Coordinates of C-alpha atoms in Angstrom, one line a residue:
Chain A
M1 CA 45.0 -2.3 42.5
E2 CA 47.7 0.3 42.7
L3 CA 46.9 1.5 39.2
F4 CA 43.2 1.7 40.1
I5 CA 43.9 3.8 43.2
Q6 CA 46.2 5.9 41.2
R7 CA 43.5 6.5 38.6
V8 CA 40.9 7.3 41.2
F9 CA 43.1 10.0 42.7
D10 CA 43.9 11.3 39.2
G11 CA 40.2 11.5 38.5
L12 CA 39.5 13.2 41.9
Q13 CA 42.3 15.7 41.2
A14 CA 40.8 16.7 37.8
G15 CA 37.3 16.5 39.3
A16 CA 38.2 18.8 42.2
I17 CA 39.2 21.5 39.7
Y18 CA 35.9 21.1 37.8
A19 CA 34.1 21.1 41.1
I20 CA 35.6 24.4 42.3
L21 CA 34.9 26.1 39.0
A22 CA 31.4 24.7 39.0
L23 CA 30.9 26.1 42.5
A24 CA 31.7 29.5 41.1
I25 CA 29.1 29.1 38.3
V26 CA 26.6 27.9 40.8
V27 CA 27.2 30.9 43.2
I28 CA 26.6 33.3 40.3
F29 CA 23.5 31.4 39.2
R30 CA 22.1 31.3 42.8
A31 CA 22.9 34.9 43.3
S32 CA 21.6 36.3 40.1
G33 CA 20.1 33.6 37.9
L34 CA 22.7 34.2 35.3
L35 CA 25.4 32.1 33.7
N36 CA 28.9 33.6 33.3
F37 CA 30.7 32.1 30.4
A38 CA 33.8 34.2 31.2
Q39 CA 34.2 32.4 34.6
G40 CA 37.0 30.2 33.3
E41 CA 38.9 33.1 31.6
L42 CA 38.5 35.2 34.7
A43 CA 40.2 32.4 36.6
M44 CA 42.9 32.2 34.0
F45 CA 43.4 36.0 34.2
T46 CA 43.7 36.0 38.0
T47 CA 46.1 33.1 37.8
F48 CA 48.3 35.2 35.6
V49 CA 48.1 37.9 38.3
A50 CA 49.2 35.3 40.8
W51 CA 52.1 34.3 38.5
A52 CA 53.1 38.0 38.2
M53 CA 53.3 38.2 42.0
L54 CA 55.3 35.0 42.0
D55 CA 57.6 36.5 39.4
A56 CA 57.9 39.6 41.6
G57 CA 59.2 37.4 44.5
L58 CA 56.2 36.4 46.5
P59 CA 55.8 32.8 47.6
W60 CA 53.3 30.9 45.5
W61 CA 50.8 30.3 48.3
A62 CA 50.8 34.0 49.1
A63 CA 50.3 34.9 45.5
T64 CA 47.4 32.4 45.3
I65 CA 45.7 34.1 48.3
L66 CA 46.3 37.6 47.0
S67 CA 45.0 36.7 43.5
T68 CA 41.8 35.4 45.1
V69 CA 41.3 38.8 46.6
V70 CA 42.0 40.4 43.2
G71 CA 39.5 38.0 41.7
F72 CA 36.8 39.1 44.2
I73 CA 37.4 42.8 43.3
I74 CA 37.4 42.1 39.5
G75 CA 34.2 40.1 39.8
A76 CA 32.4 42.8 41.9
V77 CA 33.6 45.6 39.7
L78 CA 32.6 43.7 36.6
Y79 CA 29.1 43.3 37.9
R80 CA 28.8 46.9 38.9
L81 CA 30.2 48.4 35.7
L82 CA 28.9 45.9 33.1
I83 CA 26.1 43.6 34.2
V84 CA 24.2 46.3 36.2
R85 CA 24.0 48.4 33.0
L86 CA 22.5 45.4 31.1
G87 CA 19.8 45.3 33.7
G88 CA 21.3 42.7 36.1
P89 CA 19.1 39.7 36.8
A90 CA 16.1 41.6 35.4
G91 CA 17.9 42.3 32.1
N92 CA 17.8 40.3 28.9
P93 CA 19.6 37.0 29.8
L94 CA 20.6 36.5 26.2
A95 CA 22.3 39.9 26.0
I96 CA 24.2 39.1 29.2
V97 CA 25.3 35.7 28.1
I98 CA 26.6 37.2 24.8
V99 CA 28.4 39.9 26.8
T100 CA 30.1 37.3 29.0
I101 CA 31.2 35.4 25.9
G102 CA 32.7 38.7 24.6
L103 CA 34.4 39.1 28.0
F104 CA 35.8 35.6 27.5
L105 CA 37.5 36.7 24.3
I106 CA 38.7 40.0 25.8
L107 CA 40.2 38.3 28.8
N108 CA 41.8 35.6 26.7
D109 CA 43.4 38.1 24.3
G110 CA 44.1 40.6 27.0
A111 CA 46.1 38.1 29.1
G112 CA 48.0 37.1 25.9
I113 CA 48.9 40.8 25.2
I114 CA 49.9 41.5 28.8
W115 CA 51.7 38.3 29.7
G116 CA 52.5 36.7 26.3
S117 CA 51.0 33.5 25.0
N118 CA 53.8 31.1 25.9
P119 CA 53.2 29.1 29.1
A120 CA 54.9 30.5 32.2
K121 CA 56.2 28.1 34.8
V122 CA 54.7 27.8 38.3
P123 CA 55.4 25.4 41.2
R124 CA 53.1 23.0 43.0
I125 CA 51.2 24.8 45.8
F126 CA 51.5 22.0 48.4
G127 CA 55.0 20.9 47.2
D128 CA 56.1 17.7 45.5
G129 CA 55.6 15.3 48.4
R130 CA 53.9 11.9 48.1
V131 CA 52.2 9.7 50.6
E132 CA 51.7 5.9 50.4
F133 CA 48.0 4.9 50.2
L134 CA 47.1 1.2 49.5
G135 CA 50.3 0.7 47.6
A136 CA 49.8 3.8 45.4
G137 CA 51.8 7.0 45.8
I138 CA 49.3 9.9 46.2
S139 CA 50.7 13.4 45.8
V140 CA 50.3 15.8 48.7
Q141 CA 49.0 18.2 46.0
V142 CA 45.8 16.1 45.5
I143 CA 45.2 15.8 49.2
G144 CA 45.6 19.5 49.6
L145 CA 43.3 20.2 46.7
L146 CA 40.6 17.9 48.1
A147 CA 40.9 19.6 51.5
V148 CA 40.5 23.1 50.0
L149 CA 37.5 21.8 48.1
A150 CA 35.9 20.4 51.3
V151 CA 36.5 23.8 53.1
L152 CA 34.9 25.7 50.2
V153 CA 31.8 23.5 50.0
V154 CA 31.2 23.6 53.8
G155 CA 31.9 27.3 53.9
F156 CA 29.5 28.1 51.1
G157 CA 26.9 25.8 52.4
L158 CA 27.0 27.7 55.7
L159 CA 27.2 31.0 54.0
F160 CA 24.0 30.4 52.0
Q161 CA 22.0 28.7 54.7
R162 CA 23.1 30.3 57.9
T163 CA 24.2 33.9 57.3
K164 CA 22.3 37.1 56.6
L165 CA 24.4 37.6 53.5
G166 CA 23.3 34.1 52.3
L167 CA 19.7 34.9 53.0
A168 CA 20.0 38.1 51.0
L169 CA 21.7 36.3 48.1
R170 CA 18.9 33.7 48.1
A171 CA 16.2 36.4 48.4
V172 CA 17.6 38.4 45.5
T173 CA 17.7 35.3 43.3
S174 CA 14.2 34.3 44.2
N175 CA 12.5 37.7 43.6
Q176 CA 14.6 40.8 43.0
E177 CA 11.7 43.3 43.2
S178 CA 10.6 41.9 46.6
A179 CA 14.2 41.8 47.8
A180 CA 14.4 45.6 47.4
L181 CA 11.0 46.0 49.1
V182 CA 12.3 44.2 52.2
G183 CA 15.3 46.5 52.4
I184 CA 18.0 44.4 50.7
K185 CA 20.5 46.5 48.8
V186 CA 20.2 44.5 45.6
V187 CA 23.2 45.8 43.6
S188 CA 25.7 45.6 46.5
T189 CA 24.5 42.0 47.3
L190 CA 25.0 40.9 43.7
M191 CA 28.4 42.6 43.6
I192 CA 29.4 40.4 46.6
G193 CA 27.9 37.4 44.8
W194 CA 29.9 38.0 41.6
G195 CA 33.0 38.8 43.6
L196 CA 32.7 35.6 45.6
A197 CA 32.3 33.6 42.4
A198 CA 35.4 35.2 40.8
A199 CA 37.3 34.5 44.0
I200 CA 36.4 30.9 44.0
G201 CA 37.2 30.7 40.3
S202 CA 40.7 32.1 40.9
I203 CA 41.3 29.3 43.4
A204 CA 40.4 26.8 40.6
G205 CA 42.8 28.7 38.3
T206 CA 45.8 28.7 40.6
F207 CA 45.2 25.0 41.4
T208 CA 45.0 24.1 37.7
A209 CA 48.3 26.0 37.1
S210 CA 49.8 24.1 40.1
Q211 CA 48.8 20.9 38.5
N212 CA 50.0 21.7 35.0
L213 CA 53.1 23.4 36.5
S214 CA 52.4 26.2 34.1
V215 CA 50.0 29.0 33.3
D216 CA 48.8 29.8 29.8
T217 CA 45.9 31.6 28.3
N218 CA 44.0 28.5 27.2
M219 CA 44.3 26.5 30.4
M220 CA 40.7 26.9 31.8
Q221 CA 38.7 26.3 28.6
I222 CA 38.2 22.5 28.9
A223 CA 37.8 22.9 32.6
L224 CA 35.0 25.4 32.0
I225 CA 33.1 22.9 29.8
Y226 CA 33.5 20.2 32.4
A227 CA 32.4 22.7 35.1
F228 CA 29.2 23.5 33.2
A229 CA 28.7 19.7 32.9
A230 CA 29.3 19.3 36.6
A231 CA 26.8 22.1 37.5
T232 CA 24.2 20.6 35.2
L233 CA 24.8 17.1 36.7
G234 CA 24.7 18.2 40.3
G235 CA 21.9 20.8 39.9
F236 CA 22.5 24.5 39.0
D237 CA 21.2 25.8 42.3
S238 CA 23.1 23.4 44.6
P239 CA 26.7 24.1 45.8
L240 CA 27.0 20.6 47.1
G241 CA 25.6 19.3 43.7
A242 CA 28.3 21.2 41.8
V243 CA 31.0 19.6 43.9
V244 CA 29.7 16.1 43.7
G245 CA 29.0 16.6 40.0
G246 CA 32.6 17.8 39.4
L247 CA 34.1 14.9 41.3
I248 CA 31.9 12.3 39.5
I249 CA 32.7 13.7 36.1
G250 CA 36.4 13.7 36.9
L251 CA 36.3 10.2 38.2
V252 CA 34.2 8.7 35.4
S253 CA 36.3 10.4 32.7
E254 CA 39.5 9.1 34.1
L255 CA 38.3 5.6 34.8
V256 CA 36.5 5.1 31.4
V257 CA 39.5 6.5 29.5
G258 CA 41.8 4.2 31.6
Y259 CA 39.8 1.0 31.3
V260 CA 37.7 1.2 28.1
D261 CA 40.1 0.6 25.2
I262 CA 37.9 2.1 22.4
I263 CA 37.6 5.4 24.4
G264 CA 41.1 6.7 24.3
P265 CA 42.3 10.1 25.3
D266 CA 40.9 11.5 22.1
L267 CA 37.4 10.8 23.3
R268 CA 38.2 12.0 26.8
L269 CA 35.2 14.5 26.9
L270 CA 32.7 11.8 25.9
P271 CA 32.0 9.7 29.0
G272 CA 31.3 12.6 31.3
F273 CA 28.8 14.1 28.9
V274 CA 27.0 10.8 28.3
L275 CA 26.6 10.5 32.0
V276 CA 25.2 14.1 32.2
L277 CA 22.7 13.2 29.5
V278 CA 21.5 10.1 31.2
V279 CA 21.1 11.8 34.6
L280 CA 19.2 14.6 33.0
L281 CA 16.8 12.2 31.3
V282 CA 15.9 10.7 34.7
R283 CA 16.2 13.9 36.8
P284 CA 16.0 17.1 34.8
Q285 CA 16.9 19.3 37.7
G286 CA 20.2 17.5 38.4
I287 CA 21.1 15.2 41.3
F288 CA 20.8 17.8 44.1
G289 CA 18.9 20.5 42.2
S290 CA 15.5 21.6 43.4
A291 CA 12.6 21.3 40.9
Q292 CA 10.9 24.6 40.3
V293 CA 7.8 24.8 42.4
A294 CA 5.1 27.3 41.7
R295 CA 1.4 27.0 42.4
A296 CA -0.8 29.4 40.6
Chain B
M1 CA -0.7 62.4 63.0
T2 CA -0.3 62.1 59.3
A3 CA 1.8 59.1 58.4
L4 CA 1.7 59.7 54.7
A5 CA 1.0 62.8 52.7
V6 CA 1.0 62.6 48.9
R7 CA 0.8 65.9 47.0
D8 CA 0.2 66.2 43.2
V9 CA 2.2 63.1 42.5
Q10 CA 2.8 62.3 38.8
A11 CA 4.3 59.0 37.6
G12 CA 4.3 56.6 34.8
Y13 CA 6.3 54.2 32.7
G14 CA 8.6 55.8 30.1
P15 CA 6.5 58.0 27.9
V16 CA 3.3 56.8 29.4
Q17 CA 2.0 59.1 32.1
V18 CA -0.3 57.0 34.4
L19 CA -0.8 59.3 37.4
T20 CA -1.6 62.9 36.4
G21 CA -1.6 64.5 39.8
V22 CA -2.7 62.5 42.9
S23 CA -3.0 63.9 46.4
L24 CA -4.0 61.9 49.5
D25 CA -3.3 61.3 53.2
V26 CA -3.0 58.4 55.5
S27 CA -2.9 58.9 59.3
A28 CA -1.4 56.5 61.8
G29 CA -3.8 53.7 62.7
E30 CA -6.0 54.5 59.8
V31 CA -7.1 52.2 56.9
V32 CA -7.5 54.1 53.7
V33 CA -8.8 52.4 50.6
V34 CA -8.2 53.4 47.0
L35 CA -10.9 52.3 44.6
G36 CA -10.8 52.5 40.8
A37 CA -11.3 50.6 37.6
N38 CA -8.6 48.6 35.9
G39 CA -6.0 51.1 34.5
A40 CA -7.0 53.9 36.8
G41 CA -3.4 53.9 38.2
K42 CA -4.0 52.2 41.6
T43 CA -0.9 49.9 41.4
T44 CA 1.2 52.7 39.9
L45 CA 0.3 54.9 42.9
L46 CA 1.6 52.3 45.4
R47 CA 4.7 51.7 43.3
A48 CA 5.3 55.5 43.3
I49 CA 4.9 55.7 47.0
S50 CA 7.3 52.8 47.8
G51 CA 9.9 54.2 45.4
M52 CA 9.7 51.4 42.8
I53 CA 9.2 53.9 40.0
P54 CA 10.4 57.6 39.5
V55 CA 7.9 60.2 40.8
Q56 CA 7.3 63.9 40.4
G57 CA 5.5 65.8 43.1
S58 CA 5.8 65.4 46.9
V59 CA 5.6 62.2 49.0
Q60 CA 6.0 62.9 52.7
L61 CA 6.5 60.4 55.5
D62 CA 5.9 61.8 59.0
G63 CA 6.5 65.2 57.6
A64 CA 9.8 64.3 55.8
E65 CA 10.1 64.5 52.0
V66 CA 10.9 61.1 50.6
A67 CA 9.9 61.4 46.9
G68 CA 12.7 59.8 44.7
R69 CA 14.1 57.6 47.5
R70 CA 14.7 53.9 46.6
P71 CA 12.6 51.1 48.0
E72 CA 15.4 49.7 50.2
D73 CA 15.7 53.2 51.9
L74 CA 12.0 53.7 52.2
L75 CA 11.6 50.4 54.0
R76 CA 14.0 51.7 56.6
L77 CA 11.8 54.8 56.9
G78 CA 8.8 52.6 57.7
V79 CA 7.1 51.8 54.4
A80 CA 6.2 48.1 53.7
H81 CA 4.7 47.2 50.3
V82 CA 2.9 44.0 49.5
P83 CA 2.9 44.2 45.7
Q84 CA 0.3 42.8 43.4
G85 CA 0.7 39.1 43.0
R86 CA 2.0 39.0 46.6
G87 CA 5.7 39.1 46.0
T88 CA 6.5 36.2 48.2
F89 CA 9.9 34.5 47.8
N90 CA 8.6 31.3 46.1
D91 CA 11.7 29.2 46.5
L92 CA 12.3 30.2 50.1
T93 CA 10.5 28.5 53.0
V94 CA 7.9 30.3 55.1
D95 CA 10.4 30.7 57.9
D96 CA 13.0 32.2 55.5
N97 CA 10.4 34.5 54.0
L98 CA 9.7 35.9 57.5
R99 CA 13.4 36.2 58.2
V100 CA 14.0 38.1 55.0
G101 CA 11.0 40.3 55.8
G102 CA 12.9 41.3 59.0
F103 CA 16.1 41.8 57.1
T104 CA 16.8 45.2 58.5
R105 CA 16.2 44.1 62.1
S106 CA 18.1 42.1 64.7
A107 CA 17.9 38.4 64.9
D108 CA 16.2 38.5 68.3
E109 CA 13.5 40.9 67.1
V110 CA 12.9 38.8 64.0
A111 CA 12.5 35.6 66.1
A112 CA 10.0 37.3 68.4
D113 CA 8.0 38.9 65.7
A114 CA 7.9 35.7 63.6
E115 CA 6.3 33.9 66.5
R116 CA 3.7 36.7 66.8
W117 CA 2.6 36.5 63.1
L118 CA 2.7 32.7 63.1
D119 CA 0.2 33.0 66.0
L120 CA -2.0 35.4 64.0
F121 CA -1.8 33.1 60.9
P122 CA -1.8 29.5 62.3
R123 CA -1.9 28.1 58.8
L124 CA 1.6 29.5 58.2
R125 CA 2.9 27.9 61.4
E126 CA 1.9 24.4 60.1
R127 CA 3.8 25.2 56.9
R128 CA 7.0 26.8 58.4
E129 CA 9.4 24.5 56.5
Q130 CA 7.3 24.5 53.3
L131 CA 8.4 26.5 50.2
A132 CA 6.2 29.6 49.8
G133 CA 5.6 28.8 46.1
S134 CA 3.9 25.5 47.0
M135 CA 1.2 27.1 49.2
S136 CA -2.3 28.1 48.2
G137 CA -3.0 31.7 47.1
G138 CA -4.6 32.6 50.4
E139 CA -1.7 31.2 52.4
Q140 CA 0.7 33.1 50.2
Q141 CA -1.3 36.3 50.7
M142 CA -1.1 35.8 54.5
L143 CA 2.6 35.1 54.2
A144 CA 3.1 38.3 52.1
I145 CA 1.3 40.4 54.8
A146 CA 3.2 38.7 57.7
R147 CA 6.5 39.2 55.7
A148 CA 5.7 42.9 55.3
L149 CA 4.9 43.3 59.0
M150 CA 8.3 41.8 59.9
S151 CA 9.9 45.2 59.2
R152 CA 7.5 46.8 61.8
P153 CA 6.3 49.4 59.3
S154 CA 4.5 52.6 60.1
L155 CA 2.8 52.5 56.7
L156 CA 1.6 49.3 55.0
L157 CA 0.8 49.4 51.3
L158 CA -1.4 46.5 50.1
D159 CA -2.1 45.9 46.4
E160 CA -5.3 44.0 45.8
P161 CA -5.0 41.5 48.7
S162 CA -8.2 39.8 47.4
L163 CA -6.8 39.0 44.0
G164 CA -7.3 35.4 43.1
L165 CA -8.7 34.5 46.5
A166 CA -12.0 32.7 47.3
P167 CA -14.5 35.1 49.1
L168 CA -14.2 33.4 52.5
V169 CA -10.4 33.5 52.3
T170 CA -10.6 37.2 51.3
R171 CA -12.7 37.8 54.4
D172 CA -10.1 36.1 56.6
V173 CA -7.3 38.3 55.1
F174 CA -9.3 41.5 55.6
D175 CA -10.2 40.5 59.2
S176 CA -6.5 40.0 59.9
I177 CA -5.6 43.4 58.4
Q178 CA -8.1 45.0 60.7
S179 CA -6.7 43.2 63.8
I180 CA -3.2 44.2 62.9
V181 CA -4.1 47.9 62.6
A182 CA -5.9 47.7 65.9
E183 CA -2.9 46.1 67.6
L184 CA 0.0 48.1 66.0
G185 CA -1.5 51.4 65.0
T186 CA 0.0 51.0 61.5
G187 CA -1.4 53.2 58.7
V188 CA -2.7 51.1 55.9
L189 CA -3.2 52.2 52.3
V190 CA -5.0 49.4 50.4
V191 CA -5.8 49.3 46.7
E192 CA -8.8 47.0 46.1
Q193 CA -11.3 46.0 43.4
N194 CA -13.5 44.3 46.0
A195 CA -15.0 47.6 47.1
N196 CA -17.6 46.1 49.5
L197 CA -15.0 44.3 51.6
A198 CA -12.5 47.1 51.5
L199 CA -15.0 49.8 52.5
G200 CA -16.1 47.4 55.3
I201 CA -12.7 47.7 57.1
A202 CA -11.7 51.2 55.8
D203 CA -12.0 54.5 57.7
R204 CA -11.7 56.6 54.5
G205 CA -11.4 56.1 50.8
Y206 CA -10.4 57.7 47.5
V207 CA -11.7 57.0 44.1
L208 CA -9.1 57.1 41.3
E209 CA -10.0 57.6 37.6
T210 CA -7.5 57.9 34.8
G211 CA -4.7 58.9 37.1
T212 CA -6.4 61.4 39.4
V213 CA -8.6 61.5 42.5
V214 CA -12.2 62.2 41.5
S215 CA -13.9 61.6 44.8
S216 CA -13.0 61.0 48.4
G217 CA -14.7 60.7 51.8
T218 CA -15.3 58.5 54.8
A219 CA -16.1 54.9 54.1
A220 CA -19.7 55.5 55.1
E221 CA -20.0 58.5 52.7
L222 CA -18.5 56.5 49.8
S223 CA -20.7 53.5 50.5
A224 CA -23.7 55.8 50.4
D225 CA -22.7 57.6 47.2
D226 CA -25.0 56.5 44.3
S227 CA -22.4 56.9 41.5
I228 CA -19.8 54.9 43.5
R229 CA -22.4 52.3 44.4
R230 CA -23.2 51.8 40.7
A231 CA -19.5 51.9 39.5
Y232 CA -17.8 49.8 42.2
L233 CA -20.3 48.1 44.5
G234 CA -22.4 46.6 41.7
V235 CA -25.7 47.6 43.2

């Protein structure tokens, strides 16, 4: 029983990271109908920025918050300087996907050149404490991570459904041309969307680093693959879906690897993706995704 | 008072010049129809006026030059454009479409105006929580017009409101346009293939051929003109 509880929390811990990164992917997708393959590397880059601040003497929590702000600015500037020139949501999606993959490589190598490719040490953001839960020792880190995730999901749900900015983001996604015709400043709105996504991503990055106790240039790559799986599972247009999808994939991976002998750590990626495949066969739009409706 | 004055406007797409010099006026409270065959430049004219494409020449709103301004700025100056194919936000609900239509206005004004247009279009009230994309063409057209009115425009541009609608539904839509103008004093510039219906509610009209105005007059004059009757009224 203790081992089971332990594995559940390990799964939730990994899943929460995928969930946060998936949330970033979903925010960009909802705001602009695009996929940003550099989302993970952006998170890695801002995590190095956080590490640099830590190295300069700031406490880790302050560095995390500041790097989130830096992430917002990088995301917004990236949209304005790069994606707008490629036509934004109205541009050729393939060209934009290729550019985000290029950005992936640039950020990865760039971080290596600036900060070196050896892992740098970072502390746990919520400290090393543990609490007893049903006989298992659960780290304060996991509880803090899940709390941050809950705040993010509620916050973004409210943002999209209850605020004028959320309405503008949804309108721009739905019909960019009409959005301009109702007076929405499309470019500024999308800059905010990309900025928010990069900010959420940097939270995923600093938490990953907190969990690994180190930051290195390749730390977000597997997480990005899981995050795409999570967004697919939950539904690309649903923030709640992204989070539920991330948690499910984290849990399933951890439990299957833990309890099914033939699937060892080498096949760690397999169970999550089999699950995604099965769900998509039954429900192509994902668990919480909305099916496209259009009546001619 | 002249709400819109267009003078020698030229516009097109890349190297293709569609409008070769169009001039027309719309006064407050007046319905003006633009007739023309496919490819005459009717849609391009509306897109040029609402800032969706670059223009040369002069576009004046209430006397102020606005040529070259962007759609989001022109909306704030009182221009609302219902594009061809309606331009509703398909994956937003009817309520959200109305809210987004009033994007530049305060929440109180939006709530009050939404009630008003839901009264005018009772079909929309029944479908407030429904996604716009799942409604019929006629309902979407009514929503598109209601959405445009949410910005309280002084000039409403309508691009083929009858497109894809059954004749009876088209009549409903035109009747509601007429009652809106009577109530609000909005100037309306409507592009339409259904010349009979359009001339029925219009005060004046222009005939567009290959990017330029070839004829203009009151609705009665245009209806009586033999060449126009043959070309656009099918009699």
